[in-house]
Short mmCIF file of C-alpha atoms and ligand atoms in Angstrom, two decimals:
data_model
loop_
_atom_site.label_atom_id
_atom_site.label_comp_id
_atom_site.label_asym_id
_atom_site.label_seq_id
_atom_site.Cartn_x
_atom_site.Cartn_y
_atom_site.Cartn_z
CA UNK A 958 -191.15 -79.94 109.18
CA UNK A 959 -189.56 -76.66 110.32
CA UNK A 960 -188.57 -76.20 113.96
CA UNK A 961 -190.81 -74.15 116.22
CA UNK A 962 -189.37 -71.68 118.65
CA UNK A 963 -191.42 -71.60 121.81
CA UNK A 964 -191.72 -68.20 123.51
CA UNK A 965 -189.16 -67.75 126.30
CA UNK A 966 -190.07 -65.65 129.34
CA UNK A 967 -187.98 -64.87 132.39
CA UNK A 968 -189.71 -63.97 135.66
CA UNK A 969 -186.86 -61.61 136.60
CA UNK A 970 -187.35 -59.44 133.47
CA UNK A 971 -188.86 -56.01 134.12
CA UNK A 972 -191.58 -56.57 131.50
CA UNK A 973 -192.48 -60.09 132.73
CA UNK A 974 -195.93 -59.09 134.02
CA UNK A 975 -197.05 -57.63 130.72
CA UNK A 976 -195.47 -60.50 128.76
CA UNK A 977 -197.38 -63.01 130.91
CA UNK A 978 -200.62 -61.08 130.50
CA UNK A 979 -200.18 -61.08 126.73
CA UNK A 980 -199.45 -64.81 126.72
CA UNK A 981 -202.67 -65.62 128.57
CA UNK A 982 -204.95 -63.17 126.72
CA UNK A 983 -207.14 -64.00 123.79
CA UNK A 984 -206.90 -61.96 120.65
CA UNK A 985 -209.67 -59.34 121.07
CA UNK A 986 -210.68 -59.38 117.41
CA UNK A 987 -211.14 -63.16 117.46
CA UNK A 988 -213.16 -62.78 120.67
CA UNK A 989 -215.41 -60.20 119.03
CA UNK A 990 -216.10 -62.35 115.97
CA UNK A 991 -216.83 -65.42 118.09
CA UNK A 992 -219.24 -63.45 120.31
CA UNK A 993 -221.11 -62.07 117.29
CA UNK A 994 -221.41 -65.42 115.62
CA UNK A 995 -222.50 -67.23 118.80
CA UNK A 996 -225.19 -64.60 119.55
CA UNK A 997 -226.54 -64.99 116.02
CA UNK A 998 -226.67 -68.80 116.29
CA UNK A 999 -228.37 -68.69 119.71
CA UNK A 1000 -230.98 -66.18 118.54
CA UNK A 1001 -231.79 -68.31 115.49
CA UNK A 1002 -232.15 -71.48 117.57
CA UNK A 1003 -234.29 -69.69 120.15
CA UNK A 1004 -236.67 -68.27 117.56
CA UNK A 1005 -236.66 -70.99 114.87
CA UNK A 1006 -235.95 -74.16 116.85
CA UNK A 1007 -235.33 -77.36 114.88
CA UNK A 1008 -235.05 -75.54 111.53
CA UNK A 1009 -232.08 -73.49 112.77
CA UNK A 1010 -230.44 -76.55 114.36
CA UNK A 1011 -230.64 -78.34 111.00
CA UNK A 1012 -229.23 -75.34 109.13
CA UNK A 1013 -226.21 -74.89 111.45
CA UNK A 1014 -225.52 -78.62 111.56
CA UNK A 1015 -225.31 -78.60 107.79
CA UNK A 1016 -223.15 -75.45 107.78
CA UNK A 1017 -220.64 -76.31 110.53
CA UNK A 1018 -220.66 -80.11 110.63
CA UNK A 1019 -221.42 -80.73 106.96
CA UNK A 1020 -224.28 -83.03 107.90
CA UNK A 1021 -227.57 -82.65 106.02
CA UNK A 1022 -230.66 -84.45 107.30
CA UNK A 1023 -234.39 -83.87 106.93
CA UNK A 1024 -235.31 -83.63 110.61
CA UNK A 1025 -233.74 -83.32 114.07
CA UNK A 1026 -235.34 -86.68 114.96
CA UNK A 1027 -232.88 -88.25 112.51
CA UNK A 1028 -230.05 -86.82 114.62
CA UNK A 1029 -231.17 -88.76 117.68
CA UNK A 1030 -229.36 -92.02 118.49
CA UNK A 1031 -231.83 -94.34 120.23
CA UNK A 1032 -231.01 -96.74 123.07
CA UNK A 1033 -230.88 -99.69 120.65
CA UNK A 1034 -228.18 -97.88 118.65
CA UNK A 1035 -226.17 -97.21 121.84
CA UNK A 1036 -226.42 -100.88 122.85
CA UNK A 1037 -225.40 -102.01 119.37
CA UNK A 1038 -222.30 -99.80 119.57
CA UNK A 1039 -221.43 -101.29 122.97
CA UNK A 1040 -221.74 -104.80 121.58
CA UNK A 1041 -219.73 -104.17 118.41
CA UNK A 1042 -216.71 -102.10 119.52
CA UNK A 1043 -213.46 -104.05 119.92
CA UNK A 1044 -213.29 -105.96 123.20
CA UNK A 1045 -210.26 -104.06 124.58
CA UNK A 1046 -212.13 -100.76 124.07
CA UNK A 1047 -215.21 -102.06 125.90
CA UNK A 1048 -213.12 -103.47 128.77
CA UNK A 1049 -211.12 -100.25 129.23
CA UNK A 1050 -214.23 -98.06 129.00
CA UNK A 1051 -215.85 -100.19 131.70
CA UNK A 1052 -212.70 -100.06 133.84
CA UNK A 1053 -212.46 -96.26 133.50
CA UNK A 1054 -216.19 -95.93 134.26
CA UNK A 1055 -215.78 -97.98 137.42
CA UNK A 1056 -212.92 -95.78 138.70
CA UNK A 1057 -214.76 -92.56 137.80
CA UNK A 1058 -217.92 -93.82 139.57
CA UNK A 1059 -215.98 -94.91 142.63
CA UNK A 1060 -214.32 -91.48 142.94
CA UNK A 1061 -217.54 -89.53 142.38
CA UNK A 1062 -219.63 -91.57 144.79
CA UNK A 1063 -217.49 -90.02 147.52
CA UNK A 1064 -218.75 -86.56 146.48
CA UNK A 1065 -222.42 -87.33 147.06
CA UNK A 1066 -224.00 -84.73 149.33
CA UNK A 1067 -226.75 -85.73 151.74
CA UNK A 1068 -229.54 -83.76 153.38
CA UNK A 1069 -229.07 -82.82 157.03
CA UNK A 1070 -231.03 -81.14 159.83
CA UNK A 1071 -230.75 -80.23 163.50
CA UNK A 1072 -233.15 -79.16 166.23
CA UNK A 1073 -232.95 -76.13 168.55
CA UNK A 1074 -233.73 -76.56 172.25
CA UNK A 1075 -237.26 -75.10 171.64
CA UNK A 1076 -238.09 -77.73 168.98
CA UNK A 1077 -237.33 -75.55 165.95
CA UNK A 1078 -235.93 -77.64 163.08
CA UNK A 1079 -233.35 -76.28 160.64
CA UNK A 1080 -231.70 -78.11 157.80
CA UNK A 1081 -230.64 -78.48 154.20
CA UNK A 1082 -232.40 -80.69 151.67
CA UNK A 1083 -230.33 -81.91 148.71
CA UNK A 1084 -232.16 -82.65 145.45
CA UNK A 1085 -230.85 -83.66 142.03
CA UNK A 1086 -231.63 -81.69 138.86
CA UNK A 1087 -234.68 -82.85 136.93
CA UNK A 1088 -232.92 -82.70 133.57
CA UNK A 1089 -229.27 -82.09 132.69
CA UNK A 1090 -227.67 -81.42 129.29
CA UNK A 1091 -224.20 -82.82 128.66
CA UNK A 1092 -222.01 -81.30 125.98
CA UNK A 1093 -219.51 -83.83 124.65
CA UNK A 1094 -217.01 -82.26 122.23
CA UNK A 1095 -216.46 -83.84 118.84
CA UNK A 1096 -215.15 -81.35 116.28
CA UNK A 1097 -211.46 -82.20 116.07
CA UNK A 1098 -211.47 -85.42 118.09
CA UNK A 1099 -214.08 -87.77 119.55
CA UNK A 1100 -214.19 -88.00 123.35
CA UNK A 1101 -215.68 -91.19 124.80
CA UNK A 1102 -213.82 -90.30 128.02
CA UNK A 1103 -215.75 -87.01 128.24
CA UNK A 1104 -219.03 -88.95 128.00
CA UNK A 1105 -218.05 -90.87 131.16
CA UNK A 1106 -216.78 -87.73 132.93
CA UNK A 1107 -220.02 -85.83 132.24
CA UNK A 1108 -222.59 -88.56 132.66
CA UNK A 1109 -221.34 -90.56 135.63
CA UNK A 1110 -221.50 -87.70 138.18
CA UNK A 1111 -224.99 -86.82 136.84
CA UNK A 1112 -226.15 -90.39 137.39
CA UNK A 1113 -224.50 -90.62 140.83
CA UNK A 1114 -226.36 -87.40 141.76
CA UNK A 1115 -229.66 -88.98 140.69
CA UNK A 1116 -230.54 -86.60 137.81
CA UNK A 1117 -233.99 -87.45 136.39
CA UNK A 1118 -233.07 -87.32 132.71
CA UNK A 1119 -229.65 -86.94 131.10
CA UNK A 1120 -229.57 -85.52 127.55
CA UNK A 1121 -226.28 -85.64 125.67
CA UNK A 1122 -225.30 -83.63 122.59
CA UNK A 1123 -222.24 -84.38 120.48
CA UNK A 1124 -221.29 -83.16 117.01
CA UNK A 1125 -220.67 -85.76 114.30
CA UNK A 1126 -218.77 -83.85 111.60
CA UNK A 1127 -219.57 -85.20 108.10
CA UNK A 1128 -222.03 -87.56 109.76
CA UNK A 1129 -219.25 -89.77 111.13
CA UNK A 1130 -220.61 -91.33 114.31
CA UNK A 1131 -218.01 -92.59 116.80
CA UNK A 1132 -219.14 -95.93 118.20
CA UNK A 1133 -216.91 -95.63 121.27
CA UNK A 1134 -218.76 -92.42 122.17
CA UNK A 1135 -222.12 -94.20 121.85
CA UNK A 1136 -220.82 -97.20 123.80
CA UNK A 1137 -219.65 -94.90 126.60
CA UNK A 1138 -223.14 -93.35 126.67
CA UNK A 1139 -224.62 -96.85 127.04
CA UNK A 1140 -222.22 -97.70 129.88
CA UNK A 1141 -222.92 -94.43 131.70
CA UNK A 1142 -226.73 -94.74 131.27
CA UNK A 1143 -227.32 -91.57 129.22
CA UNK A 1144 -231.06 -91.25 128.46
CA UNK A 1145 -231.04 -89.48 125.08
CA UNK A 1146 -228.28 -88.63 122.59
CA UNK A 1147 -228.48 -86.01 119.80
CA UNK A 1148 -225.76 -85.63 117.16
CA UNK A 1149 -225.64 -81.84 117.33
CA UNK A 1150 -222.67 -79.68 118.35
CA UNK A 1151 -221.38 -76.15 118.81
CA UNK A 1152 -223.40 -73.12 119.89
CA UNK A 1153 -226.50 -74.57 118.18
CA UNK A 1154 -226.46 -77.56 120.55
CA UNK A 1155 -226.04 -75.28 123.57
CA UNK A 1156 -228.95 -73.12 122.33
CA UNK A 1157 -231.17 -76.15 121.76
CA UNK A 1158 -230.54 -77.43 125.30
CA UNK A 1159 -231.05 -73.98 126.82
CA UNK A 1160 -234.25 -72.95 125.00
CA UNK A 1161 -235.59 -76.32 123.85
CA UNK A 1162 -236.73 -76.98 120.28
CA UNK A 1163 -239.61 -79.03 118.88
CA UNK A 1164 -237.44 -82.16 119.26
CA UNK A 1165 -234.68 -81.41 121.76
CA UNK A 1166 -235.96 -80.85 125.31
CA UNK A 1167 -234.86 -77.83 127.34
CA UNK A 1168 -232.70 -78.75 130.32
CA UNK A 1169 -232.08 -77.11 133.69
CA UNK A 1170 -228.29 -77.00 133.44
CA UNK A 1171 -225.68 -77.50 130.70
CA UNK A 1172 -222.32 -78.98 131.61
CA UNK A 1173 -219.26 -80.10 129.72
CA UNK A 1174 -216.26 -78.80 127.82
CA UNK A 1175 -215.98 -77.60 124.27
CA UNK A 1176 -214.17 -75.23 121.94
CA UNK A 1177 -214.39 -71.45 122.06
CA UNK A 1178 -217.86 -71.43 120.38
CA UNK A 1179 -219.25 -73.83 122.97
CA UNK A 1180 -217.66 -72.02 125.92
CA UNK A 1181 -218.96 -68.64 124.66
CA UNK A 1182 -222.47 -70.04 124.08
CA UNK A 1183 -222.57 -71.46 127.61
CA UNK A 1184 -221.59 -68.07 129.02
CA UNK A 1185 -224.40 -66.43 126.97
CA UNK A 1186 -227.20 -68.80 128.05
CA UNK A 1187 -226.26 -68.70 131.74
CA UNK A 1188 -229.30 -67.42 133.61
CA UNK A 1189 -231.78 -69.14 131.30
CA UNK A 1190 -230.11 -72.37 132.45
CA UNK A 1191 -227.36 -73.15 134.91
CA UNK A 1192 -223.87 -73.94 133.65
CA UNK A 1193 -221.06 -75.76 135.39
CA UNK A 1194 -218.12 -73.52 134.44
CA UNK A 1195 -216.24 -72.25 131.43
CA UNK A 1196 -214.34 -75.35 130.28
CA UNK A 1197 -212.76 -74.18 127.05
CA UNK A 1198 -209.62 -75.15 125.13
CA UNK A 1199 -207.33 -77.39 127.17
CA UNK A 1200 -204.33 -76.15 129.13
CA UNK A 1201 -201.34 -77.72 130.85
CA UNK A 1202 -198.75 -76.08 133.06
CA UNK A 1203 -195.74 -78.14 134.11
CA UNK A 1204 -193.45 -77.09 136.94
CA UNK A 1205 -190.25 -79.11 136.65
CA UNK A 1206 -187.09 -79.06 138.78
CA UNK A 1207 -185.09 -80.01 135.67
CA UNK A 1208 -184.61 -83.64 136.63
CA UNK A 1209 -187.39 -85.30 134.59
CA UNK A 1210 -186.60 -86.75 131.14
CA UNK A 1211 -187.14 -83.76 128.76
CA UNK A 1212 -188.89 -86.07 126.27
CA UNK A 1213 -191.50 -86.89 128.92
CA UNK A 1214 -192.14 -83.20 129.54
CA UNK A 1215 -192.27 -82.35 125.81
CA UNK A 1216 -194.87 -85.10 125.31
CA UNK A 1217 -196.88 -83.90 128.33
CA UNK A 1218 -196.98 -80.43 126.74
CA UNK A 1219 -198.03 -81.98 123.39
CA UNK A 1220 -200.76 -83.98 125.11
CA UNK A 1221 -202.86 -80.87 125.63
CA UNK A 1222 -201.61 -78.96 122.57
CA UNK A 1223 -202.95 -81.75 120.34
CA UNK A 1224 -206.53 -80.99 121.42
CA UNK A 1225 -206.86 -77.64 119.72
CA UNK A 1226 -204.86 -74.89 117.99
CA UNK A 1227 -206.04 -72.69 120.87
CA UNK A 1228 -204.86 -75.05 123.64
CA UNK A 1229 -202.12 -73.69 125.90
CA UNK A 1230 -199.01 -75.53 127.16
CA UNK A 1231 -196.56 -73.88 129.55
CA UNK A 1232 -193.39 -75.15 131.24
CA UNK A 1233 -191.84 -73.37 134.23
CA UNK A 1234 -188.42 -74.33 135.56
CA UNK A 1235 -185.56 -72.80 137.54
CA UNK A 1236 -183.13 -74.69 135.26
CA UNK A 1237 -182.46 -72.73 132.03
CA UNK A 1238 -180.49 -75.61 130.48
CA UNK A 1239 -183.49 -77.88 131.05
CA UNK A 1240 -185.75 -75.42 129.17
CA UNK A 1241 -183.28 -75.70 126.26
CA UNK A 1242 -183.40 -79.50 126.48
CA UNK A 1243 -187.21 -79.52 126.37
CA UNK A 1244 -187.15 -77.13 123.39
CA UNK A 1245 -184.82 -79.60 121.63
CA UNK A 1246 -187.13 -82.54 122.53
CA UNK A 1247 -190.10 -80.61 121.14
CA UNK A 1248 -188.43 -80.18 117.77
CA UNK A 1249 -187.18 -83.78 117.77
CA UNK A 1250 -190.59 -85.29 118.64
CA UNK A 1251 -192.95 -82.99 116.74
CA UNK A 1252 -192.48 -84.66 113.33
CA UNK A 1253 -193.41 -88.01 114.92
CA UNK A 1254 -196.84 -86.76 115.99
CA UNK A 1255 -200.03 -87.60 114.08
CA UNK A 1256 -201.54 -84.26 115.01
CA UNK A 1257 -198.32 -82.30 114.34
CA UNK A 1258 -200.20 -79.48 112.58
CA UNK A 1259 -202.50 -78.71 115.53
CA UNK A 1260 -199.63 -79.11 118.03
CA UNK A 1261 -197.32 -76.83 116.04
CA UNK A 1262 -199.93 -74.05 115.80
CA UNK A 1263 -200.90 -74.31 119.45
CA UNK A 1264 -197.27 -74.34 120.62
CA UNK A 1265 -196.14 -71.53 118.29
CA UNK A 1266 -199.07 -69.26 119.21
CA UNK A 1267 -199.79 -70.01 122.85
CA UNK A 1268 -197.00 -72.04 124.52
CA UNK A 1269 -194.17 -70.67 126.68
CA UNK A 1270 -191.05 -71.81 128.51
CA UNK A 1271 -190.65 -69.69 131.63
CA UNK A 1272 -187.43 -69.38 133.61
CA UNK A 1273 -187.80 -68.65 137.33
CA UNK A 1274 -185.39 -68.26 140.24
CA UNK A 1275 -186.68 -71.25 142.22
CA UNK A 1276 -189.65 -73.57 142.70
CA UNK A 1277 -191.39 -71.11 145.05
CA UNK A 1278 -191.38 -68.49 142.32
CA UNK A 1279 -192.69 -71.18 139.92
CA UNK A 1280 -195.63 -71.77 142.29
CA UNK A 1281 -196.33 -68.02 142.45
CA UNK A 1282 -196.38 -67.68 138.65
CA UNK A 1283 -198.59 -70.79 138.41
CA UNK A 1284 -201.05 -69.30 140.93
CA UNK A 1285 -201.35 -66.23 138.71
CA UNK A 1286 -202.13 -68.42 135.70
CA UNK A 1287 -204.54 -70.72 137.62
CA UNK A 1288 -204.15 -73.51 135.01
CA UNK A 1289 -206.62 -76.24 134.19
CA UNK A 1290 -203.96 -78.95 134.72
CA UNK A 1291 -200.83 -78.51 136.80
CA UNK A 1292 -198.07 -81.12 136.79
CA UNK A 1293 -195.59 -80.92 139.67
CA UNK A 1294 -192.75 -82.83 138.05
CA UNK A 1295 -190.38 -82.42 140.99
CA UNK A 1296 -188.61 -84.50 143.65
CA UNK A 1297 -190.91 -83.45 146.50
CA UNK A 1298 -194.39 -82.60 145.13
CA UNK A 1299 -195.92 -82.87 148.61
CA UNK A 1300 -194.09 -79.78 149.86
CA UNK A 1301 -194.54 -77.80 146.63
CA UNK A 1302 -198.31 -78.43 146.58
CA UNK A 1303 -198.53 -76.49 149.86
CA UNK A 1304 -197.76 -73.35 147.84
CA UNK A 1305 -200.37 -74.03 145.12
CA UNK A 1306 -203.68 -72.20 145.51
CA UNK A 1307 -205.34 -72.21 142.09
CA UNK A 1308 -205.46 -75.17 139.65
CA UNK A 1309 -208.22 -77.39 138.25
CA UNK A 1310 -206.29 -80.61 138.91
CA UNK A 1311 -202.82 -81.14 140.38
CA UNK A 1312 -200.70 -84.06 139.19
CA UNK A 1313 -198.16 -85.06 141.79
CA UNK A 1314 -194.64 -86.23 140.83
CA UNK A 1315 -192.79 -87.33 137.72
CA UNK A 1316 -194.83 -90.49 137.13
CA UNK A 1317 -198.20 -88.76 137.18
CA UNK A 1318 -198.75 -87.95 133.52
CA UNK A 1319 -201.71 -85.62 133.07
CA UNK A 1320 -202.98 -88.04 130.40
CA UNK A 1321 -203.82 -90.61 133.08
CA UNK A 1322 -206.15 -88.05 134.64
CA UNK A 1323 -207.80 -87.50 131.25
CA UNK A 1324 -208.88 -91.13 131.02
CA UNK A 1325 -208.87 -93.34 134.03
CA UNK A 1326 -207.42 -91.99 137.29
CA UNK A 1327 -210.95 -91.38 138.62
CA UNK A 1328 -211.25 -87.59 139.22
CA UNK A 1329 -213.13 -85.59 136.61
CA UNK A 1330 -211.33 -84.28 133.53
CA UNK A 1331 -213.86 -81.50 132.95
CA UNK A 1332 -211.99 -78.66 134.62
CA UNK A 1333 -212.05 -74.87 134.69
CA UNK A 1334 -209.86 -73.17 132.06
CA UNK A 1335 -208.73 -69.60 131.22
CA UNK A 1336 -207.84 -68.73 134.83
CA UNK A 1337 -211.32 -69.61 136.14
CA UNK A 1338 -209.76 -72.15 138.54
CA UNK A 1339 -209.44 -69.07 140.80
CA UNK A 1340 -213.15 -69.50 141.55
CA UNK A 1341 -214.33 -72.77 139.94
CA UNK A 1342 -213.89 -76.46 140.75
CA UNK A 1343 -213.79 -79.67 138.70
CA UNK A 1344 -217.12 -80.96 137.40
CA UNK A 1345 -218.59 -83.12 140.14
CA UNK A 1346 -221.70 -84.68 141.63
CA UNK A 1347 -222.34 -81.33 143.38
CA UNK A 1348 -222.91 -79.71 139.96
CA UNK A 1349 -225.97 -81.90 139.47
CA UNK A 1350 -227.43 -81.32 142.92
CA UNK A 1351 -228.92 -78.27 144.52
CA UNK A 1352 -229.78 -77.42 148.08
CA UNK A 1353 -232.97 -76.07 149.69
CA UNK A 1354 -232.99 -74.68 153.21
CA UNK A 1355 -235.48 -76.26 155.63
CA UNK A 1356 -236.94 -74.02 158.37
CA UNK A 1357 -239.60 -75.31 160.80
CA UNK A 1358 -240.46 -73.20 163.88
CA UNK A 1359 -242.17 -74.60 166.94
CA UNK A 1360 -244.66 -72.30 168.69
CA UNK A 1361 -241.99 -71.47 171.30
CA UNK A 1362 -239.42 -70.79 168.56
CA UNK A 1363 -241.86 -68.55 166.63
CA UNK A 1364 -242.44 -66.57 169.83
CA UNK A 1365 -238.71 -66.14 170.54
CA UNK A 1366 -237.53 -65.34 167.00
CA UNK A 1367 -240.72 -63.44 166.10
CA UNK A 1368 -239.61 -60.73 168.52
CA UNK A 1369 -236.21 -60.51 166.78
CA UNK A 1370 -237.73 -60.42 163.29
CA UNK A 1371 -240.27 -57.79 164.37
CA UNK A 1372 -237.62 -55.29 165.45
CA UNK A 1373 -235.48 -55.88 162.38
CA UNK A 1374 -238.48 -55.61 160.01
CA UNK A 1375 -239.67 -52.37 161.58
CA UNK A 1376 -236.08 -51.08 161.31
CA UNK A 1377 -236.30 -51.76 157.58
CA UNK A 1378 -239.72 -50.10 157.40
CA UNK A 1379 -241.35 -53.35 156.24
CA UNK A 1380 -244.54 -53.49 158.30
CA UNK A 1381 -246.09 -56.56 156.66
CA UNK A 1382 -242.98 -58.56 157.52
CA UNK A 1383 -243.14 -57.29 161.13
CA UNK A 1384 -246.85 -58.05 161.59
CA UNK A 1385 -246.55 -61.47 159.98
CA UNK A 1386 -243.93 -62.37 162.59
CA UNK A 1387 -245.82 -60.65 165.44
CA UNK A 1388 -249.06 -62.64 164.81
CA UNK A 1389 -247.12 -65.70 165.97
CA UNK A 1390 -245.82 -64.14 169.22
CA UNK A 1391 -247.67 -65.60 172.23
CA UNK A 1392 -250.64 -63.54 173.39
CA UNK A 1393 -250.42 -61.13 170.42
CA UNK A 1394 -253.29 -61.02 167.95
CA UNK A 1395 -253.20 -57.46 166.50
N1 NAD B 1091 -211.75 -78.77 129.60
C1 NAD B 1091 -212.05 -80.04 129.34
O1 NAD B 1091 -212.41 -80.79 130.23
C2 NAD B 1091 -211.96 -80.57 127.93
C3 NAD B 1091 -212.15 -81.94 127.63
C4 NAD B 1091 -212.09 -82.36 126.30
C5 NAD B 1091 -211.85 -81.43 125.30
N2 NAD B 1091 -211.65 -80.13 125.67
C6 NAD B 1091 -211.51 -79.08 124.69
O2 NAD B 1091 -212.71 -79.09 123.98
C7 NAD B 1091 -212.46 -78.57 122.70
C8 NAD B 1091 -213.09 -79.47 121.68
O3 NAD B 1091 -213.14 -78.73 120.49
P1 NAD B 1091 -213.60 -79.37 119.13
O4 NAD B 1091 -213.54 -78.27 118.13
O5 NAD B 1091 -212.84 -80.60 118.89
O6 NAD B 1091 -215.11 -79.83 119.36
P2 NAD B 1091 -216.42 -79.05 119.86
O7 NAD B 1091 -217.48 -80.07 119.90
O8 NAD B 1091 -216.17 -78.27 121.09
O9 NAD B 1091 -216.73 -78.01 118.70
C9 NAD B 1091 -217.20 -78.42 117.44
C10 NAD B 1091 -218.31 -77.50 117.02
O10 NAD B 1091 -217.82 -76.17 116.92
C11 NAD B 1091 -218.64 -75.46 116.03
N3 NAD B 1091 -217.83 -74.60 115.17
C12 NAD B 1091 -216.66 -74.91 114.58
N4 NAD B 1091 -216.24 -73.87 113.83
C13 NAD B 1091 -217.21 -72.91 113.93
C14 NAD B 1091 -217.37 -71.59 113.39
N5 NAD B 1091 -216.45 -71.06 112.59
N6 NAD B 1091 -218.47 -70.89 113.73
C15 NAD B 1091 -219.39 -71.40 114.57
N7 NAD B 1091 -219.29 -72.64 115.10
C16 NAD B 1091 -218.21 -73.38 114.79
C17 NAD B 1091 -219.38 -76.46 115.20
O11 NAD B 1091 -220.74 -76.32 115.45
C18 NAD B 1091 -218.91 -77.82 115.69
O12 NAD B 1091 -219.99 -78.71 115.83
C19 NAD B 1091 -210.95 -78.46 122.55
O13 NAD B 1091 -210.63 -77.10 122.72
C20 NAD B 1091 -210.41 -79.27 123.68
O14 NAD B 1091 -209.20 -78.73 124.15
C21 NAD B 1091 -211.73 -79.69 126.93
N1 HSO B 1092 -207.49 -83.01 128.42
C1 HSO B 1092 -208.92 -82.88 128.24
C2 HSO B 1092 -209.41 -81.87 129.24
O1 HSO B 1092 -208.84 -80.66 129.05
C3 HSO B 1092 -209.68 -84.15 128.42
C4 HSO B 1092 -209.37 -85.24 127.46
C5 HSO B 1092 -210.22 -86.13 126.91
N2 HSO B 1092 -209.49 -86.96 126.15
C6 HSO B 1092 -208.25 -86.62 126.22
N3 HSO B 1092 -208.16 -85.56 127.02
ZN1 ZN B 1093 -206.46 -84.32 127.14
#
């Protein structure tokens, strides 16, 4: 296997800003093609329902069946998978599920209210979604861990019905995925993926029920489809191809860092792995580790493409500058592989998840630390948070005026409404002012 030369950037270069922008950007022409194709798929699913789902499943996942009902895995099938997977897989899935549940239970929001001195009651009522759709990726790898990460917060939130979709390319069903669905208590599972699965959940088909919100990560087709259907349904965030950014002081074993970069690169050719360090010799050492370790990787092809196209080794003056560059990137995963992560984290403002210190491999967060691994990508950590229980709950305001409160605030509303020229608003409030009946 030939060596790959990872892009080298230096934050002190005059063209650093444009080089960084180019590194983070998608190729416009690819973007355009993906948008076109996703819009076509969504339109077909919206207008032709099951028939379109069957057609696209055959085209993209090479799976031909006679009806969408055949793509549903019933509860008995999920239970069978749980009972037949190897014991160590069942035990570790259950262990991971327990830690994920424990973490997410702390996110549960509760309703609250308070009372004014005149007896007026104000509050916030928290309710779970009636029906949520979980996208579990499955094109290039199967993700039992993503089943747990999507479904457990939904269940903790109290969602009425949880519908999961997952592609099964060539009809190969992953029993660990089904077992994870059984452990997490998923209500229905359909073996459908890509934009067609997102469309089916958003618009509903004869067989797949429409949901209120679609959550979960996926490739560029899935992320683009979620963006398109937002408004018809809620979405959690844009969780696209995986990303890792490592800030290292140069004192971690370079093999560890190379493997951490590989760990996200192996997800997808479009995944992005970036290392930032003030130690130029360390960047060289990691480059050497990359070329040494790459031939030992099972997914060397995907890693090589991802690293050649989208990875970078960035030299900075010091760790503060590393934090500034990282804040501009707003990565999905940020490893602080430094002596004193506690002080460096003070300077971090935007990241989906922050992994503190040399021993905290991002991979532990992917499986069993407890926090969610569905995280905002492509810089959206500037305004989005990890998937959580709060994504499956919504809030309603509660407003209950006493007669005294209606009198007091009716006078305020009346003046404001008349100022806006909205007489019906004003009179509706005025009817409730004491002694006023006109
Ligand atoms: N952010 C997170 O939390 C997280 C977690 C796990 C995985 N991931 C990411 O999820 C992604 C998973 O991608 P994947 O491909 O393995 O599975 P996927 O399920 O996201 O995508 C597979 C589907 O893509 C569709 N597709 C493939 N090629 C297509 C084409 N040319 N036109 C239209 N549709 C097409 C097919 O319908 C197929 O079913 C990776 O990028 C990985 O990095 C992210
Ligand atoms: N790193 C992925 C999120 O970007 C999650 C995952 C699942 N399995 C392995 N990794
Ligand atoms: Zn991962």
